């Protein structure tokens, strides 16, 4: 007996899913809001959560973040937005999979079964889900224009992003401050090379925040500049 919590505020979608899941012999509880879902998750045992991203009181991502504070149960997101950013965000905060609307209810039950079959979700959750797929500590997602450090999306400003990207795309190459200004700033004349140092400092802090020791990926070459080294 697999107990599924379905969190979906659109009645037509919810009804179709409840029916399909029950037909497939799942025991289904239906919640309409994020708050109701969290109350249910805190009080009852479930094996699986199907989570709409667009809920009336909070996003499905918020629900998942809160759920991950106390549970590793599998989460399947339902999203209306077919965006790469959503997908990555969803997996980063601990989702197991996502399905974009419109979908057929059968597709959902098949996906739930596949995730449950995969099992060992809990062990996988212990390590960062995205990092498991990547060997390099830093990963660039060109579509979303984001850089991930050990699977954690770095919250970078535009200049920090460009600066880190220049270093990342030219690993092992030493850049002077002037070269970095030229490559990462739209108007290099308006800033000084101190600006580069200040940004390197904040980028390192964000790397360290993502993973202890990751700040050492950016090395200082005294009297020369900076280089990113990943091995
Ligand atoms: Ca919705």
PDB file of N, CA and C and ligand atoms in Angstrom, residues 7-10 13 32 52-56 78 80 101, ligand 1:
ATOM      1  N   UNK A   7      -0.802  17.393  -3.905  1.00  0.00           N
ATOM      2  CA  UNK A   7      -1.020  18.807  -3.572  1.00  0.00           C
ATOM      3  C   UNK A   7      -1.252  19.554  -4.878  1.00  0.00           C
ATOM      4  N   UNK A   8      -2.493  19.903  -5.108  1.00  0.00           N
ATOM      5  CA  UNK A   8      -2.880  20.506  -6.401  1.00  0.00           C
ATOM      6  C   UNK A   8      -4.134  21.338  -6.179  1.00  0.00           C
ATOM      7  N   UNK A   9      -4.128  22.587  -6.630  1.00  0.00           N
ATOM      8  CA  UNK A   9      -5.275  23.466  -6.363  1.00  0.00           C
ATOM      9  C   UNK A   9      -6.285  23.505  -7.515  1.00  0.00           C
ATOM     10  N   UNK A  10      -5.926  22.940  -8.658  1.00  0.00           N
ATOM     11  CA  UNK A  10      -6.879  22.962  -9.778  1.00  0.00           C
ATOM     12  C   UNK A  10      -7.745  21.703  -9.728  1.00  0.00           C
ATOM     13  N   UNK A  13      -7.626  18.967 -12.591  1.00  0.00           N
ATOM     14  CA  UNK A  13      -6.391  18.174 -12.615  1.00  0.00           C
ATOM     15  C   UNK A  13      -6.359  17.232 -11.419  1.00  0.00           C
ATOM     16  N   UNK A  32      -5.180  21.125  -1.030  1.00  0.00           N
ATOM     17  CA  UNK A  32      -5.353  22.214  -2.004  1.00  0.00           C
ATOM     18  C   UNK A  32      -4.298  23.307  -1.860  1.00  0.00           C
ATOM     19  N   UNK A  52       2.225  20.330  -6.903  1.00  0.00           N
ATOM     20  CA  UNK A  52       2.057  21.378  -7.907  1.00  0.00           C
ATOM     21  C   UNK A  52       2.966  22.554  -7.533  1.00  0.00           C
ATOM     22  N   UNK A  53       3.633  23.138  -8.517  1.00  0.00           N
ATOM     23  CA  UNK A  53       4.532  24.266  -8.216  1.00  0.00           C
ATOM     24  C   UNK A  53       3.722  25.537  -7.946  1.00  0.00           C
ATOM     25  N   UNK A  54       2.642  25.741  -8.709  1.00  0.00           N
ATOM     26  CA  UNK A  54       1.851  26.963  -8.545  1.00  0.00           C
ATOM     27  C   UNK A  54       0.668  26.779  -7.609  1.00  0.00           C
ATOM     28  N   UNK A  55       0.918  26.940  -6.306  1.00  0.00           N
ATOM     29  CA  UNK A  55      -0.152  26.802  -5.310  1.00  0.00           C
ATOM     30  C   UNK A  55      -0.618  28.193  -4.874  1.00  0.00           C
ATOM     31  N   UNK A  56      -1.841  28.288  -4.316  1.00  0.00           N
ATOM     32  CA  UNK A  56      -2.365  29.624  -3.996  1.00  0.00           C
ATOM     33  C   UNK A  56      -1.599  30.347  -2.886  1.00  0.00           C
ATOM     34  N   UNK A  78       4.736  19.038 -10.279  1.00  0.00           N
ATOM     35  CA  UNK A  78       3.911  19.322 -11.449  1.00  0.00           C
ATOM     36  C   UNK A  78       4.125  20.798 -11.763  1.00  0.00           C
ATOM     37  N   UNK A  80       3.671  24.144 -14.544  1.00  0.00           N
ATOM     38  CA  UNK A  80       3.031  24.679 -15.742  1.00  0.00           C
ATOM     39  C   UNK A  80       4.068  25.353 -16.621  1.00  0.00           C
ATOM     40  N   UNK A 101       2.861  20.425 -17.226  1.00  0.00           N
ATOM     41  CA  UNK A 101       1.471  20.403 -17.687  1.00  0.00           C
ATOM     42  C   UNK A 101       1.392  20.888 -19.137  1.00  0.00           C
TER      43      UNK A 101
HETATM   44 CA1  LIG B   1      -1.800  25.350  -9.585  1.00  0.00          CA
END
